[in-house]
PDB file of C-alpha atoms in Angstrom:
ATOM      1  CA  UNK A   1       0.000   0.000   0.000  1.00  0.00           C
ATOM      2  CA  UNK A   2       1.305   3.443  -0.976  1.00  0.00           C
ATOM      3  CA  UNK A   3       1.486   5.826   1.995  1.00  0.00           C
ATOM      4  CA  UNK A   4       2.129   9.556   1.444  1.00  0.00           C
ATOM      5  CA  UNK A   5       2.161  12.011   4.373  1.00  0.00           C
ATOM      6  CA  UNK A   6       0.559   9.265   6.450  1.00  0.00           C
ATOM      7  CA  UNK A   7      -2.332   8.860   3.977  1.00  0.00           C
ATOM      8  CA  UNK A   8      -3.061   5.859   1.779  1.00  0.00           C
ATOM      9  CA  UNK A   9      -3.497   6.577  -1.937  1.00  0.00           C
ATOM     10  CA  UNK A  10      -7.332   6.527  -1.988  1.00  0.00           C
ATOM     11  CA  UNK A  11      -7.548   8.886   0.999  1.00  0.00           C
ATOM     12  CA  UNK A  12      -4.977  11.169  -0.592  1.00  0.00           C
ATOM     13  CA  UNK A  13      -7.009  11.371  -3.819  1.00  0.00           C
ATOM     14  CA  UNK A  14     -10.189  12.292  -1.928  1.00  0.00           C
ATOM     15  CA  UNK A  15      -8.224  14.788   0.190  1.00  0.00           C
ATOM     16  CA  UNK A  16      -6.756  16.404  -2.937  1.00  0.00           C
ATOM     17  CA  UNK A  17     -10.175  16.629  -4.611  1.00  0.00           C
ATOM     18  CA  UNK A  18     -11.824  18.216  -1.552  1.00  0.00           C
ATOM     19  CA  UNK A  19      -9.046  20.753  -1.005  1.00  0.00           C
ATOM     20  CA  UNK A  20      -8.936  21.686  -4.709  1.00  0.00           C
ATOM     21  CA  UNK A  21     -12.727  22.060  -4.835  1.00  0.00           C
ATOM     22  CA  UNK A  22     -12.675  24.116  -1.643  1.00  0.00           C
ATOM     23  CA  UNK A  23     -10.233  26.593  -3.164  1.00  0.00           C
ATOM     24  CA  UNK A  24     -12.239  26.796  -6.403  1.00  0.00           C
ATOM     25  CA  UNK A  25     -15.600  27.376  -4.700  1.00  0.00           C
ATOM     26  CA  UNK A  26     -14.248  29.743  -2.061  1.00  0.00           C
ATOM     27  CA  UNK A  27     -12.665  31.984  -4.701  1.00  0.00           C
ATOM     28  CA  UNK A  28     -16.072  32.529  -6.271  1.00  0.00           C
ATOM     29  CA  UNK A  29     -18.538  32.890  -3.428  1.00  0.00           C
ATOM     30  CA  UNK A  30     -17.078  31.618  -0.161  1.00  0.00           C
ATOM     31  CA  UNK A  31     -17.988  28.405   1.616  1.00  0.00           C
ATOM     32  CA  UNK A  32     -14.764  26.516   0.925  1.00  0.00           C
ATOM     33  CA  UNK A  33     -14.622  25.300   4.510  1.00  0.00           C
ATOM     34  CA  UNK A  34     -17.571  23.002   3.746  1.00  0.00           C
ATOM     35  CA  UNK A  35     -15.145  20.926   1.687  1.00  0.00           C
ATOM     36  CA  UNK A  36     -11.727  21.560   3.210  1.00  0.00           C
ATOM     37  CA  UNK A  37     -12.641  20.761   6.829  1.00  0.00           C
ATOM     38  CA  UNK A  38     -14.022  17.293   5.904  1.00  0.00           C
ATOM     39  CA  UNK A  39     -10.863  16.825   3.842  1.00  0.00           C
ATOM     40  CA  UNK A  40      -8.651  17.389   6.863  1.00  0.00           C
ATOM     41  CA  UNK A  41     -10.950  15.287   9.050  1.00  0.00           C
ATOM     42  CA  UNK A  42     -10.145  12.341   6.758  1.00  0.00           C
ATOM     43  CA  UNK A  43      -6.511  12.538   7.860  1.00  0.00           C
ATOM     44  CA  UNK A  44      -7.339  11.613  11.462  1.00  0.00           C
ATOM     45  CA  UNK A  45      -5.959  14.792  12.995  1.00  0.00           C
ATOM     46  CA  UNK A  46      -7.427  15.957  16.347  1.00  0.00           C
ATOM     47  CA  UNK A  47     -10.369  18.296  15.800  1.00  0.00           C
ATOM     48  CA  UNK A  48      -8.664  21.491  17.000  1.00  0.00           C
ATOM     49  CA  UNK A  49      -5.649  20.699  14.827  1.00  0.00           C
ATOM     50  CA  UNK A  50      -8.028  20.143  11.901  1.00  0.00           C
ATOM     51  CA  UNK A  51      -9.328  23.702  12.269  1.00  0.00           C
ATOM     52  CA  UNK A  52      -5.853  25.167  12.705  1.00  0.00           C
ATOM     53  CA  UNK A  53      -4.389  23.227   9.777  1.00  0.00           C
ATOM     54  CA  UNK A  54      -7.394  24.160   7.640  1.00  0.00           C
ATOM     55  CA  UNK A  55      -6.836  27.852   8.440  1.00  0.00           C
ATOM     56  CA  UNK A  56      -3.303  27.542   7.090  1.00  0.00           C
ATOM     57  CA  UNK A  57      -4.493  26.064   3.772  1.00  0.00           C
ATOM     58  CA  UNK A  58      -7.414  28.497   3.610  1.00  0.00           C
ATOM     59  CA  UNK A  59      -5.065  31.447   4.104  1.00  0.00           C
ATOM     60  CA  UNK A  60      -2.862  30.287   1.225  1.00  0.00           C
ATOM     61  CA  UNK A  61      -5.864  29.703  -1.043  1.00  0.00           C
ATOM     62  CA  UNK A  62      -7.490  33.012  -0.168  1.00  0.00           C
ATOM     63  CA  UNK A  63      -4.169  34.769  -0.675  1.00  0.00           C
ATOM     64  CA  UNK A  64      -3.971  33.289  -4.187  1.00  0.00           C
ATOM     65  CA  UNK A  65      -7.484  34.526  -5.009  1.00  0.00           C
ATOM     66  CA  UNK A  66      -6.642  37.914  -3.533  1.00  0.00           C
ATOM     67  CA  UNK A  67      -3.638  38.299  -5.837  1.00  0.00           C
ATOM     68  CA  UNK A  68      -5.734  37.370  -8.881  1.00  0.00           C
ATOM     69  CA  UNK A  69      -8.449  39.921  -8.088  1.00  0.00           C
ATOM     70  CA  UNK A  70      -5.793  42.523  -7.289  1.00  0.00           C
ATOM     71  CA  UNK A  71      -4.017  41.860 -10.585  1.00  0.00           C
ATOM     72  CA  UNK A  72      -7.244  42.515 -12.504  1.00  0.00           C
ATOM     73  CA  UNK A  73      -8.142  45.652 -10.483  1.00  0.00           C
ATOM     74  CA  UNK A  74     -11.292  44.112  -8.989  1.00  0.00           C
ATOM     75  CA  UNK A  75     -10.922  45.605  -5.502  1.00  0.00           C
ATOM     76  CA  UNK A  76     -10.923  49.057  -3.944  1.00  0.00           C
ATOM     77  CA  UNK A  77      -7.678  49.563  -2.044  1.00  0.00           C
ATOM     78  CA  UNK A  78      -8.635  53.074  -0.886  1.00  0.00           C
ATOM     79  CA  UNK A  79     -11.618  51.493   0.871  1.00  0.00           C
ATOM     80  CA  UNK A  80      -9.843  48.360   2.075  1.00  0.00           C
ATOM     81  CA  UNK A  81      -7.157  50.335   3.904  1.00  0.00           C
ATOM     82  CA  UNK A  82      -9.921  51.284   6.362  1.00  0.00           C
ATOM     83  CA  UNK A  83     -11.740  47.946   6.440  1.00  0.00           C
ATOM     84  CA  UNK A  84      -8.803  45.494   6.560  1.00  0.00           C
ATOM     85  CA  UNK A  85      -7.552  46.524  10.043  1.00  0.00           C
ATOM     86  CA  UNK A  86     -11.086  46.092  11.383  1.00  0.00           C
ATOM     87  CA  UNK A  87     -11.237  42.551   9.975  1.00  0.00           C
ATOM     88  CA  UNK A  88      -7.912  41.749  11.674  1.00  0.00           C
ATOM     89  CA  UNK A  89      -8.942  43.211  15.042  1.00  0.00           C
ATOM     90  CA  UNK A  90     -12.342  41.528  14.854  1.00  0.00           C
ATOM     91  CA  UNK A  91     -10.857  38.096  14.113  1.00  0.00           C
ATOM     92  CA  UNK A  92      -8.260  38.354  16.892  1.00  0.00           C
ATOM     93  CA  UNK A  93     -11.000  39.402  19.318  1.00  0.00           C
ATOM     94  CA  UNK A  94     -13.200  36.517  18.154  1.00  0.00           C
ATOM     95  CA  UNK A  95     -10.496  33.886  18.628  1.00  0.00           C
ATOM     96  CA  UNK A  96      -9.636  35.202  22.092  1.00  0.00           C
ATOM     97  CA  UNK A  97     -13.312  35.365  23.057  1.00  0.00           C
ATOM     98  CA  UNK A  98     -13.681  31.755  21.912  1.00  0.00           C
ATOM     99  CA  UNK A  99     -11.368  30.687  24.748  1.00  0.00           C
ATOM    100  CA  UNK A 100     -14.014  31.729  27.305  1.00  0.00           C
ATOM    101  CA  UNK A 101     -17.338  31.089  25.548  1.00  0.00           C
ATOM    102  CA  UNK A 102     -18.752  27.952  23.938  1.00  0.00           C
ATOM    103  CA  UNK A 103     -19.810  28.866  20.379  1.00  0.00           C
ATOM    104  CA  UNK A 104     -22.430  26.108  20.164  1.00  0.00           C
ATOM    105  CA  UNK A 105     -25.295  28.548  20.762  1.00  0.00           C
ATOM    106  CA  UNK A 106     -24.490  30.155  17.411  1.00  0.00           C
ATOM    107  CA  UNK A 107     -25.229  26.909  15.570  1.00  0.00           C
ATOM    108  CA  UNK A 108     -28.971  27.482  15.873  1.00  0.00           C
ATOM    109  CA  UNK A 109     -28.845  31.116  14.742  1.00  0.00           C
ATOM    110  CA  UNK A 110     -26.294  31.328  11.933  1.00  0.00           C
ATOM    111  CA  UNK A 111     -27.954  28.904   9.439  1.00  0.00           C
ATOM    112  CA  UNK A 112     -31.105  31.021   9.453  1.00  0.00           C
ATOM    113  CA  UNK A 113     -29.082  34.200   8.903  1.00  0.00           C
ATOM    114  CA  UNK A 114     -27.301  32.583   5.951  1.00  0.00           C
ATOM    115  CA  UNK A 115     -30.670  31.444   4.556  1.00  0.00           C
ATOM    116  CA  UNK A 116     -31.852  35.042   4.758  1.00  0.00           C
ATOM    117  CA  UNK A 117     -28.734  36.196   2.891  1.00  0.00           C
ATOM    118  CA  UNK A 118     -29.263  33.615   0.146  1.00  0.00           C
ATOM    119  CA  UNK A 119     -33.011  34.255  -0.142  1.00  0.00           C
ATOM    120  CA  UNK A 120     -32.573  38.020  -0.217  1.00  0.00           C
ATOM    121  CA  UNK A 121     -30.006  37.708  -3.005  1.00  0.00           C
ATOM    122  CA  UNK A 122     -32.176  35.232  -4.935  1.00  0.00           C
ATOM    123  CA  UNK A 123     -35.296  37.403  -4.945  1.00  0.00           C
ATOM    124  CA  UNK A 124     -33.544  40.769  -5.334  1.00  0.00           C
ATOM    125  CA  UNK A 125     -32.834  40.418  -9.050  1.00  0.00           C
ATOM    126  CA  UNK A 126     -30.833  43.634  -9.413  1.00  0.00           C
ATOM    127  CA  UNK A 127     -28.641  43.138  -6.342  1.00  0.00           C
ATOM    128  CA  UNK A 128     -24.960  43.397  -7.218  1.00  0.00           C
ATOM    129  CA  UNK A 129     -25.543  43.385 -10.977  1.00  0.00           C
ATOM    130  CA  UNK A 130     -23.967  46.795 -11.532  1.00  0.00           C
ATOM    131  CA  UNK A 131     -21.269  48.687  -9.691  1.00  0.00           C
ATOM    132  CA  UNK A 132     -22.249  52.173  -8.523  1.00  0.00           C
ATOM    133  CA  UNK A 133     -19.278  52.482  -6.216  1.00  0.00           C
ATOM    134  CA  UNK A 134     -17.900  55.857  -5.239  1.00  0.00           C
ATOM    135  CA  UNK A 135     -15.656  56.542  -2.287  1.00  0.00           C
ATOM    136  CA  UNK A 136     -18.014  56.617   0.716  1.00  0.00           C
ATOM    137  CA  UNK A 137     -18.652  59.546   3.002  1.00  0.00           C
ATOM    138  CA  UNK A 138     -17.605  59.392   6.645  1.00  0.00           C
ATOM    139  CA  UNK A 139     -20.868  57.942   7.986  1.00  0.00           C
ATOM    140  CA  UNK A 140     -21.029  55.126   5.440  1.00  0.00           C
ATOM    141  CA  UNK A 141     -17.344  54.362   5.979  1.00  0.00           C
ATOM    142  CA  UNK A 142     -17.798  54.098   9.755  1.00  0.00           C
ATOM    143  CA  UNK A 143     -20.830  51.855   9.204  1.00  0.00           C
ATOM    144  CA  UNK A 144     -18.762  49.598   6.939  1.00  0.00           C
ATOM    145  CA  UNK A 145     -15.903  49.484   9.447  1.00  0.00           C
ATOM    146  CA  UNK A 146     -18.280  48.422  12.236  1.00  0.00           C
ATOM    147  CA  UNK A 147     -19.829  45.685  10.077  1.00  0.00           C
ATOM    148  CA  UNK A 148     -16.358  44.491   9.034  1.00  0.00           C
ATOM    149  CA  UNK A 149     -15.250  44.226  12.673  1.00  0.00           C
ATOM    150  CA  UNK A 150     -18.385  42.220  13.542  1.00  0.00           C
ATOM    151  CA  UNK A 151     -17.935  39.820  10.606  1.00  0.00           C
ATOM    152  CA  UNK A 152     -14.214  39.473  11.367  1.00  0.00           C
ATOM    153  CA  UNK A 153     -15.097  38.727  14.992  1.00  0.00           C
ATOM    154  CA  UNK A 154     -17.560  36.094  13.807  1.00  0.00           C
ATOM    155  CA  UNK A 155     -14.910  34.512  11.560  1.00  0.00           C
ATOM    156  CA  UNK A 156     -12.471  34.212  14.459  1.00  0.00           C
ATOM    157  CA  UNK A 157     -15.165  32.987  16.836  1.00  0.00           C
ATOM    158  CA  UNK A 158     -17.112  30.581  14.614  1.00  0.00           C
ATOM    159  CA  UNK A 159     -16.644  31.011  10.848  1.00  0.00           C
ATOM    160  CA  UNK A 160     -19.158  29.316   8.502  1.00  0.00           C
ATOM    161  CA  UNK A 161     -20.696  31.783   6.048  1.00  0.00           C
ATOM    162  CA  UNK A 162     -18.139  34.547   6.595  1.00  0.00           C
ATOM    163  CA  UNK A 163     -17.665  35.060   2.851  1.00  0.00           C
ATOM    164  CA  UNK A 164     -21.431  35.366   2.329  1.00  0.00           C
ATOM    165  CA  UNK A 165     -21.710  38.008   5.046  1.00  0.00           C
ATOM    166  CA  UNK A 166     -18.759  39.997   3.689  1.00  0.00           C
ATOM    167  CA  UNK A 167     -20.091  39.936   0.109  1.00  0.00           C
ATOM    168  CA  UNK A 168     -23.604  41.060   1.043  1.00  0.00           C
ATOM    169  CA  UNK A 169     -22.265  43.755   3.378  1.00  0.00           C
ATOM    170  CA  UNK A 170     -20.010  45.195   0.659  1.00  0.00           C
ATOM    171  CA  UNK A 171     -22.785  45.217  -1.948  1.00  0.00           C
ATOM    172  CA  UNK A 172     -25.379  46.808   0.333  1.00  0.00           C
ATOM    173  CA  UNK A 173     -23.066  49.294   2.051  1.00  0.00           C
ATOM    174  CA  UNK A 174     -20.808  50.388  -0.803  1.00  0.00           C
ATOM    175  CA  UNK A 175     -22.852  49.668  -3.981  1.00  0.00           C
ATOM    176  CA  UNK A 176     -20.237  47.407  -5.575  1.00  0.00           C
ATOM    177  CA  UNK A 177     -21.126  44.568  -7.959  1.00  0.00           C
ATOM    178  CA  UNK A 178     -20.583  40.871  -7.231  1.00  0.00           C
ATOM    179  CA  UNK A 179     -17.153  40.739  -8.872  1.00  0.00           C
ATOM    180  CA  UNK A 180     -15.851  43.694  -6.857  1.00  0.00           C
ATOM    181  CA  UNK A 181     -17.520  42.360  -3.692  1.00  0.00           C
ATOM    182  CA  UNK A 182     -15.820  38.988  -4.217  1.00  0.00           C
ATOM    183  CA  UNK A 183     -12.460  40.708  -4.771  1.00  0.00           C
ATOM    184  CA  UNK A 184     -12.737  42.927  -1.703  1.00  0.00           C
ATOM    185  CA  UNK A 185     -13.961  39.964   0.342  1.00  0.00           C
ATOM    186  CA  UNK A 186     -10.803  38.027  -0.529  1.00  0.00           C
ATOM    187  CA  UNK A 187      -8.638  40.630   1.203  1.00  0.00           C
ATOM    188  CA  UNK A 188     -10.910  40.930   4.241  1.00  0.00           C
ATOM    189  CA  UNK A 189     -11.178  37.150   4.555  1.00  0.00           C
ATOM    190  CA  UNK A 190      -7.431  36.736   4.097  1.00  0.00           C
ATOM    191  CA  UNK A 191      -6.827  39.163   6.954  1.00  0.00           C
ATOM    192  CA  UNK A 192      -9.276  37.392   9.278  1.00  0.00           C
ATOM    193  CA  UNK A 193      -7.854  33.979   8.314  1.00  0.00           C
ATOM    194  CA  UNK A 194      -4.281  35.061   9.042  1.00  0.00           C
ATOM    195  CA  UNK A 195      -5.318  36.626  12.345  1.00  0.00           C
ATOM    196  CA  UNK A 196      -6.977  33.358  13.410  1.00  0.00           C
ATOM    197  CA  UNK A 197      -4.034  31.325  12.097  1.00  0.00           C
ATOM    198  CA  UNK A 198      -1.594  33.243  14.297  1.00  0.00           C
ATOM    199  CA  UNK A 199      -3.503  32.075  17.376  1.00  0.00           C
ATOM    200  CA  UNK A 200      -3.682  28.460  16.143  1.00  0.00           C
ATOM    201  CA  UNK A 201       0.083  28.419  15.486  1.00  0.00           C
ATOM    202  CA  UNK A 202       0.749  29.914  18.916  1.00  0.00           C
ATOM    203  CA  UNK A 203      -1.360  27.145  20.464  1.00  0.00           C
ATOM    204  CA  UNK A 204       0.486  24.461  18.461  1.00  0.00           C
ATOM    205  CA  UNK A 205      -2.658  23.422  16.562  1.00  0.00           C
ATOM    206  CA  UNK A 206      -1.268  23.382  12.999  1.00  0.00           C
ATOM    207  CA  UNK A 207       0.162  20.174  11.499  1.00  0.00           C
ATOM    208  CA  UNK A 208       2.471  21.718   8.923  1.00  0.00           C
ATOM    209  CA  UNK A 209       3.180  18.727   6.610  1.00  0.00           C
ATOM    210  CA  UNK A 210      -0.521  18.294   5.791  1.00  0.00           C
ATOM    211  CA  UNK A 211      -1.098  22.060   5.937  1.00  0.00           C
ATOM    212  CA  UNK A 212       1.467  22.570   3.167  1.00  0.00           C
ATOM    213  CA  UNK A 213       0.157  19.644   1.114  1.00  0.00           C
ATOM    214  CA  UNK A 214      -3.424  20.873   1.450  1.00  0.00           C
ATOM    215  CA  UNK A 215      -2.329  24.387   0.531  1.00  0.00           C
ATOM    216  CA  UNK A 216      -0.952  23.191  -2.810  1.00  0.00           C
ATOM    217  CA  UNK A 217      -4.313  21.715  -3.823  1.00  0.00           C
ATOM    218  CA  UNK A 218      -6.257  24.626  -2.327  1.00  0.00           C
ATOM    219  CA  UNK A 219      -4.283  27.376  -4.064  1.00  0.00           C
ATOM    220  CA  UNK A 220      -4.575  25.543  -7.407  1.00  0.00           C
ATOM    221  CA  UNK A 221      -8.357  25.515  -7.054  1.00  0.00           C
ATOM    222  CA  UNK A 222      -8.363  29.124  -5.861  1.00  0.00           C
ATOM    223  CA  UNK A 223      -6.324  30.237  -8.875  1.00  0.00           C
ATOM    224  CA  UNK A 224      -8.740  28.627 -11.329  1.00  0.00           C
ATOM    225  CA  UNK A 225     -11.834  29.721  -9.387  1.00  0.00           C
ATOM    226  CA  UNK A 226     -10.800  33.363  -9.271  1.00  0.00           C
ATOM    227  CA  UNK A 227      -9.934  33.205 -12.995  1.00  0.00           C
ATOM    228  CA  UNK A 228     -13.453  31.983 -13.787  1.00  0.00           C
ATOM    229  CA  UNK A 229     -15.037  34.570 -11.472  1.00  0.00           C
ATOM    230  CA  UNK A 230     -13.155  37.474 -13.058  1.00  0.00           C
ATOM    231  CA  UNK A 231     -13.717  36.246 -16.612  1.00  0.00           C
ATOM    232  CA  UNK A 232     -17.416  35.334 -16.280  1.00  0.00           C
ATOM    233  CA  UNK A 233     -18.424  38.183 -13.966  1.00  0.00           C
ATOM    234  CA  UNK A 234     -21.628  38.668 -11.976  1.00  0.00           C
ATOM    235  CA  UNK A 235     -23.704  36.270 -14.114  1.00  0.00           C
ATOM    236  CA  UNK A 236     -21.392  33.484 -12.930  1.00  0.00           C
ATOM    237  CA  UNK A 237     -20.706  34.581  -9.347  1.00  0.00           C
ATOM    238  CA  UNK A 238     -24.263  35.424  -8.266  1.00  0.00           C
ATOM    239  CA  UNK A 239     -25.871  31.975  -8.798  1.00  0.00           C
ATOM    240  CA  UNK A 240     -22.834  30.254  -7.259  1.00  0.00           C
ATOM    241  CA  UNK A 241     -23.042  32.622  -4.278  1.00  0.00           C
ATOM    242  CA  UNK A 242     -26.753  31.864  -3.804  1.00  0.00           C
ATOM    243  CA  UNK A 243     -26.168  28.108  -4.119  1.00  0.00           C
ATOM    244  CA  UNK A 244     -23.308  28.137  -1.614  1.00  0.00           C
ATOM    245  CA  UNK A 245     -25.380  30.171   0.876  1.00  0.00           C
ATOM    246  CA  UNK A 246     -28.183  27.598   0.806  1.00  0.00           C
ATOM    247  CA  UNK A 247     -25.792  24.632   0.951  1.00  0.00           C
ATOM    248  CA  UNK A 248     -23.930  26.070   3.959  1.00  0.00           C
ATOM    249  CA  UNK A 249     -27.193  26.834   5.764  1.00  0.00           C
ATOM    250  CA  UNK A 250     -28.805  23.434   5.114  1.00  0.00           C
ATOM    251  CA  UNK A 251     -25.622  21.572   6.048  1.00  0.00           C
ATOM    252  CA  UNK A 252     -25.493  23.417   9.370  1.00  0.00           C
ATOM    253  CA  UNK A 253     -29.200  22.788  10.009  1.00  0.00           C
ATOM    254  CA  UNK A 254     -28.754  19.093   9.203  1.00  0.00           C
ATOM    255  CA  UNK A 255     -25.813  18.763  11.593  1.00  0.00           C
ATOM    256  CA  UNK A 256     -27.626  20.678  14.319  1.00  0.00           C
ATOM    257  CA  UNK A 257     -31.052  19.044  14.157  1.00  0.00           C
ATOM    258  CA  UNK A 258     -31.703  16.191  11.695  1.00  0.00           C
ATOM    259  CA  UNK A 259     -28.531  14.134  12.287  1.00  0.00           C
ATOM    260  CA  UNK A 260     -29.334  13.986  16.009  1.00  0.00           C
ATOM    261  CA  UNK A 261     -32.788  12.491  15.543  1.00  0.00           C
TER     262      UNK A 261
END
């Protein structure tokens, strides 16, 4: 039997497929953790190390998407210089808060919020179809900074659906289209991922051999996913975003209620 990084060949193939798919999907509309976390669970790592190792791969994949969107001028750096620090501070605060509070109570609330996000996007036909972005005034900017801190906090504290929340917030607050929202989200999500990763590394909860291997598959998927998103535009991103929102929500509801029956 062929063993690579402690994985037999069949497990390695499934792991590679899940991590690649996670990077591809996450680059378009978020939700990559739905695939990457099960991928790392296959390796038999302890659960906290799974989350820490996944954050490493997710950071690499998100960083790859970020560079692609940046290269094609699909983000607003003059806006992000205000929002990015809030994402970092929010994520650090969320991870630290997690040490004192059990996040399980969020499991019953978040799926319904994600369903609302997906449903609102589905039935609001014009949402995010056209960019009307102009540099925001002070009040709108402060509002965006507060929302970014809250979403960053949520990502550090719990996580599922972070990309969906960032995308909808950017569209509604700053009148960007789906492509620009996806691009800006990549930077904000990268910042919150790195902030969380720092804590996981400090706590010794990253298994670097599998983190690096997973990152290779994840960044490959992220590169292709961001390429498709930029090339195809809103008509491609919006339905994927809606689909991912519903899948994330129903998966969480299943795990919380149906699987326990």
